[in-house]
Short mmCIF file of C-alpha atoms in Angstrom, two decimals:
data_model
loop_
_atom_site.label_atom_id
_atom_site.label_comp_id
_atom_site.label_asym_id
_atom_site.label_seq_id
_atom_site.Cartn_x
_atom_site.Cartn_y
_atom_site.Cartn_z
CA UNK H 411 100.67 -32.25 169.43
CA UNK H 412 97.61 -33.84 168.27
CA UNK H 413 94.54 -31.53 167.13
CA UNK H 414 91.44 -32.02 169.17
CA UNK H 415 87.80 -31.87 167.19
CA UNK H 416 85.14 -31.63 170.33
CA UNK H 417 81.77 -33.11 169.60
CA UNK H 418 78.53 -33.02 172.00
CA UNK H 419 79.30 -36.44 172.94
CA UNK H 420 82.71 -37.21 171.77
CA UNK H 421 86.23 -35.47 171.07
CA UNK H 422 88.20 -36.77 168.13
CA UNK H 423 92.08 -36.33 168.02
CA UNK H 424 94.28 -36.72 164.78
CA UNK H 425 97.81 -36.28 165.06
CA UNK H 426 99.19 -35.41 161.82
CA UNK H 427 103.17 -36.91 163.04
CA UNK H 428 101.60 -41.05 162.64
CA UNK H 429 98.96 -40.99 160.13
CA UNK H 430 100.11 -43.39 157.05
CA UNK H 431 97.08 -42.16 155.33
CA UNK H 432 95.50 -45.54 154.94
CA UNK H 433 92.11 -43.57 154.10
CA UNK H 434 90.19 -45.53 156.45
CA UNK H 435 88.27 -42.87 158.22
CA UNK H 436 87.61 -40.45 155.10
CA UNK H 437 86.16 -43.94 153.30
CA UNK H 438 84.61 -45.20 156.26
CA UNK H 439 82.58 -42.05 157.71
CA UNK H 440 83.19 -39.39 155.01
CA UNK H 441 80.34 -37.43 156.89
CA UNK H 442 82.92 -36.76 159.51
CA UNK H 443 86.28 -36.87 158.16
CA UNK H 444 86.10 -34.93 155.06
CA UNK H 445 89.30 -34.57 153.09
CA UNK H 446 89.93 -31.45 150.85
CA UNK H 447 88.10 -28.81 152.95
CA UNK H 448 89.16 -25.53 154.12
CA UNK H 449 89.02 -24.98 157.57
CA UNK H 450 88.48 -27.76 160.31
CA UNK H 451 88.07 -31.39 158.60
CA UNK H 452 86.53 -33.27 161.04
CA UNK H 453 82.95 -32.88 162.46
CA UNK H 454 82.51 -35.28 165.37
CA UNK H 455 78.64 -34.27 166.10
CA UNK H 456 77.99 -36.19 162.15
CA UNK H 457 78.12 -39.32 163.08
CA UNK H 458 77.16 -41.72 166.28
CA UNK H 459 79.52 -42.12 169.22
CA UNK H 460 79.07 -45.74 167.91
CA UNK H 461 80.43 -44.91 164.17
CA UNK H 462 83.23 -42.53 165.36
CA UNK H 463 84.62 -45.50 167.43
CA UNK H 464 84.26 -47.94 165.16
CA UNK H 465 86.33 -45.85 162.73
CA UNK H 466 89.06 -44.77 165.33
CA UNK H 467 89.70 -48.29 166.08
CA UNK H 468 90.30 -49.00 162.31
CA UNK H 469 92.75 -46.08 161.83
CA UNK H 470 95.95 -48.28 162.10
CA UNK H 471 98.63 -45.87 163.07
CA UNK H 472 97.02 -45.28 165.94
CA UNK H 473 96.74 -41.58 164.37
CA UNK H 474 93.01 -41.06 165.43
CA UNK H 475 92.09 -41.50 168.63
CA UNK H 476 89.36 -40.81 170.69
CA UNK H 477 87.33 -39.67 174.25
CA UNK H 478 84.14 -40.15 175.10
CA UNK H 479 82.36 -37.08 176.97
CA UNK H 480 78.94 -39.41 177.24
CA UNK H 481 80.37 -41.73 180.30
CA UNK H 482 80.97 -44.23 178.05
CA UNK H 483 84.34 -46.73 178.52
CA UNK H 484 87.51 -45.62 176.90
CA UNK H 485 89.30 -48.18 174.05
CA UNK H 486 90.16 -50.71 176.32
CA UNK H 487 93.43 -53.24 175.00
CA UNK H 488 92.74 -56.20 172.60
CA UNK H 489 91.91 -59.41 173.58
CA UNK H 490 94.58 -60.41 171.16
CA UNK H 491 98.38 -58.64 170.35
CA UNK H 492 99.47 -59.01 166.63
CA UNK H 493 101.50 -57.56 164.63
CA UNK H 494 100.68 -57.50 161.25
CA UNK H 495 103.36 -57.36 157.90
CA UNK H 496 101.63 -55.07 155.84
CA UNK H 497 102.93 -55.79 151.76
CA UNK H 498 105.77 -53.43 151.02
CA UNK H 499 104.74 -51.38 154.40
CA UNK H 500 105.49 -51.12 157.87
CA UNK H 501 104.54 -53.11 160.76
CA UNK H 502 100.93 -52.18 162.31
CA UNK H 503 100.81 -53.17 165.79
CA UNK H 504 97.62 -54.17 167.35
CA UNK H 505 98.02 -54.97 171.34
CA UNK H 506 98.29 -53.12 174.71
CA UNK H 507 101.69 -51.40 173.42
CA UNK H 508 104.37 -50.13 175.16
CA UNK H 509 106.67 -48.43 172.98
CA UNK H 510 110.32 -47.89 174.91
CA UNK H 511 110.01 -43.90 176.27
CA UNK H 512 106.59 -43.56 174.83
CA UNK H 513 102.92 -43.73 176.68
CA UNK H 514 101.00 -46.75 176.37
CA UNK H 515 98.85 -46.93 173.20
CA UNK H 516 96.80 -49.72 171.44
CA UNK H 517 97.97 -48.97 167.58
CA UNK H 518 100.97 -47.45 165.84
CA UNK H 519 102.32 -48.38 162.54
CA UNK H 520 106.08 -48.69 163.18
CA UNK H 521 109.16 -48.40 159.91
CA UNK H 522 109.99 -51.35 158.46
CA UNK H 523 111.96 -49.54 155.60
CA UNK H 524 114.62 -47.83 157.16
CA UNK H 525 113.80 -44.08 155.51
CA UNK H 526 111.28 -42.52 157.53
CA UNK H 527 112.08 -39.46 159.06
CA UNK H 528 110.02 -40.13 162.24
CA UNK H 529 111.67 -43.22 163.52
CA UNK H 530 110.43 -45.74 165.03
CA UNK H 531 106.98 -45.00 163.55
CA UNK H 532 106.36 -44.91 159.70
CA UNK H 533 106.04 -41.63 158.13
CA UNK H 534 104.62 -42.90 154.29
CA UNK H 535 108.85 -42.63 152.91
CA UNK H 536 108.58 -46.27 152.12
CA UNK H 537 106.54 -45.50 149.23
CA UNK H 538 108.75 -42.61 147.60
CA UNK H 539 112.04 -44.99 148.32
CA UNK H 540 110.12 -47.47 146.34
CA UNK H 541 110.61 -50.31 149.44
CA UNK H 542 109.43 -54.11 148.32
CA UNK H 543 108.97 -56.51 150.99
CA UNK H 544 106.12 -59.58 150.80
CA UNK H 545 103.40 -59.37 153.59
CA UNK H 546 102.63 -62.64 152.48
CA UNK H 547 105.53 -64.93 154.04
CA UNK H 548 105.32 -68.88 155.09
CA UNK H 549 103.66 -70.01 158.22
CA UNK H 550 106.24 -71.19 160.66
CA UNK H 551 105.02 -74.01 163.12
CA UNK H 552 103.93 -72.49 166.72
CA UNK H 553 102.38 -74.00 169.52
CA UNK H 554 99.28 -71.57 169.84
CA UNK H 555 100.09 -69.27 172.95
CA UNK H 556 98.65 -69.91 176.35
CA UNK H 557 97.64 -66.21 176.91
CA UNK H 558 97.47 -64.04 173.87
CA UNK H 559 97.09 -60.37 175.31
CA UNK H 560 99.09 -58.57 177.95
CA UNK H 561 101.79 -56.14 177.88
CA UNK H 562 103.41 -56.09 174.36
CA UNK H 563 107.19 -54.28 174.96
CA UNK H 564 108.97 -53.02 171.72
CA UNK H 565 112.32 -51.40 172.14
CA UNK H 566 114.00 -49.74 168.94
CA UNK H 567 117.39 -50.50 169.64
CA UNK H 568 119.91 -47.55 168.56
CA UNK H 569 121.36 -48.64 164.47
CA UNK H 570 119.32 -51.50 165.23
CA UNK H 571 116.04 -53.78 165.05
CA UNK H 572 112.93 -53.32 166.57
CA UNK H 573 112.93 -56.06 169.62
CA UNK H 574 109.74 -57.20 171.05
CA UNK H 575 108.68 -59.03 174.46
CA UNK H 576 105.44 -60.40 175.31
CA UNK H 577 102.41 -62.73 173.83
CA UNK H 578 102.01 -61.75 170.43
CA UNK H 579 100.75 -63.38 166.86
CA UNK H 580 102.07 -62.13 163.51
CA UNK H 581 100.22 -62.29 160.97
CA UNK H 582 100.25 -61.12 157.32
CA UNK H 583 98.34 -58.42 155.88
CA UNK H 584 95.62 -60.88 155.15
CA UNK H 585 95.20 -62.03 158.77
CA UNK H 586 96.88 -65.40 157.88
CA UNK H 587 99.45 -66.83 161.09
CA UNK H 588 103.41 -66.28 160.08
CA UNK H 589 104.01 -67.03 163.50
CA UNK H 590 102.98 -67.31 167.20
CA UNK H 591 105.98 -66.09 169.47
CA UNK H 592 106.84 -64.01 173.08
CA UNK H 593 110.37 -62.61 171.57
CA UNK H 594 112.22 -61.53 168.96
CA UNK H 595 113.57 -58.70 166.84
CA UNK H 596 112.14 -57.14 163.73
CA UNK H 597 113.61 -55.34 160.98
CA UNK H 598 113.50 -51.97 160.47
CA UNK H 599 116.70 -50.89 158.11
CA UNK H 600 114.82 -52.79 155.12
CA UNK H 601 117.75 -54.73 154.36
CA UNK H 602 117.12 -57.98 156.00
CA UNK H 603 116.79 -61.03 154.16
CA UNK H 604 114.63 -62.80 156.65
CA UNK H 605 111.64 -59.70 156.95
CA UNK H 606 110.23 -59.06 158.78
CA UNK H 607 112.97 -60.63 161.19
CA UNK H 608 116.32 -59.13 161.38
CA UNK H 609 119.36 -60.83 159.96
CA UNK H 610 121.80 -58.05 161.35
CA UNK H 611 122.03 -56.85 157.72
CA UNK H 612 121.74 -53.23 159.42
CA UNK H 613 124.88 -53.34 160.44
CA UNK H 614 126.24 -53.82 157.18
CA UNK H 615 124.36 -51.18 155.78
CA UNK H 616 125.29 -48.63 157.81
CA UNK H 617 121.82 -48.11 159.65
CA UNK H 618 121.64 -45.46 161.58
CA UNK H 619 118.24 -44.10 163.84
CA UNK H 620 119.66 -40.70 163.26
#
């Protein structure tokens, strides 16, 4: 259940179950997120409405999210879905997202390693089972989509890959095009040899979602 910090304006909400700890909010707005304190760590009313969005939107887990209490519109979905391959990392997911059994959401940061305990999302294990995968892979040749937002569908298939439907870019962690595409199915036991794609390696492996 994600923990709710109510401001005059604006009510943050961190939940603790998605964060990769990609340090974005305590380096963006330290004045509001401030790490290593006893007691509640986030202080909405110390920064703008304009400065707590900005840093929500950044988080890219989807970890931090936030409602306005000034009448203000709510995070409306991207004008453009990507997925980006983040170096030796999981998949952070960028579009009007529907994860299979899971409310709609604009970010998450899903496994791409095979180890984390909170499948399909990433849960920071990739970095203790010391996964190495490139974020930096070859441009493949795509026709540039028609539409480029919409609904985004990813379904993590039991021992299996995540598979994706909809209008989507991937990119690598350095906003560079891999690819352009409307289907397909990513890896997420870590032992493809085609990553971020699966191979059906898992099955080899003995993947389970477990």
């Amino acid at each position: 259940m994600p923990e709710a910090y109510k401001g005059e304006k604006i009510t943050i909400k961190f939940d603790d179950a998605k964060c990769i700890h990609s340090r974005n909010c305590v380096l963006g707005l330290p004045k509001v997120f401030q790490a290593n304190v006893e007691g509640p760590w986030i202080e909405p009313d110390n920064g703008t409405v304009e400065e707590l969005i900005a840093v929500a939107r950044s988080c890219p887990s989807g970890a931090i999210t936030y409602e306005r209490r000034d009448g203000g519109d709510a995070e409306r979905v991207p004008d453009v879905n990507v997925i980006r391959v983040l170096e030796n990392g999981p998949l952070a997911i960028n579009a009007d997202l529907h994860i299979e059994g899971e409310a709609p959401r604009t970010r998450a940061t899903l496994c791409r390693c095979g180890d984390s305990k909170n499948k399909p999302y990433c849960d920071g294990t990739h970095k203790k089972a010391g996964f190495a995968a490139t974020g930096e892979l070859p441009t493949e040749e795509a026709e540039p989509l028609g539409v480029r937002n919409g609904k985004l569908e990813i379904t993590p298939f039991p021992n299996g890959p995540l598979g994706f439907a909809g209008n989507v870019e991937i990119i690598a962690g350095t906003g560079r095009i891999l690819n352009r595409t409307t289907k397909g199915a990513l890896c997420r036991c870590g032992a493809s040899k085609n990553k971020p794609y699966c191979d059906g390696s898992h099955k080899a492996a003995g993947f389970t979602t477990d």
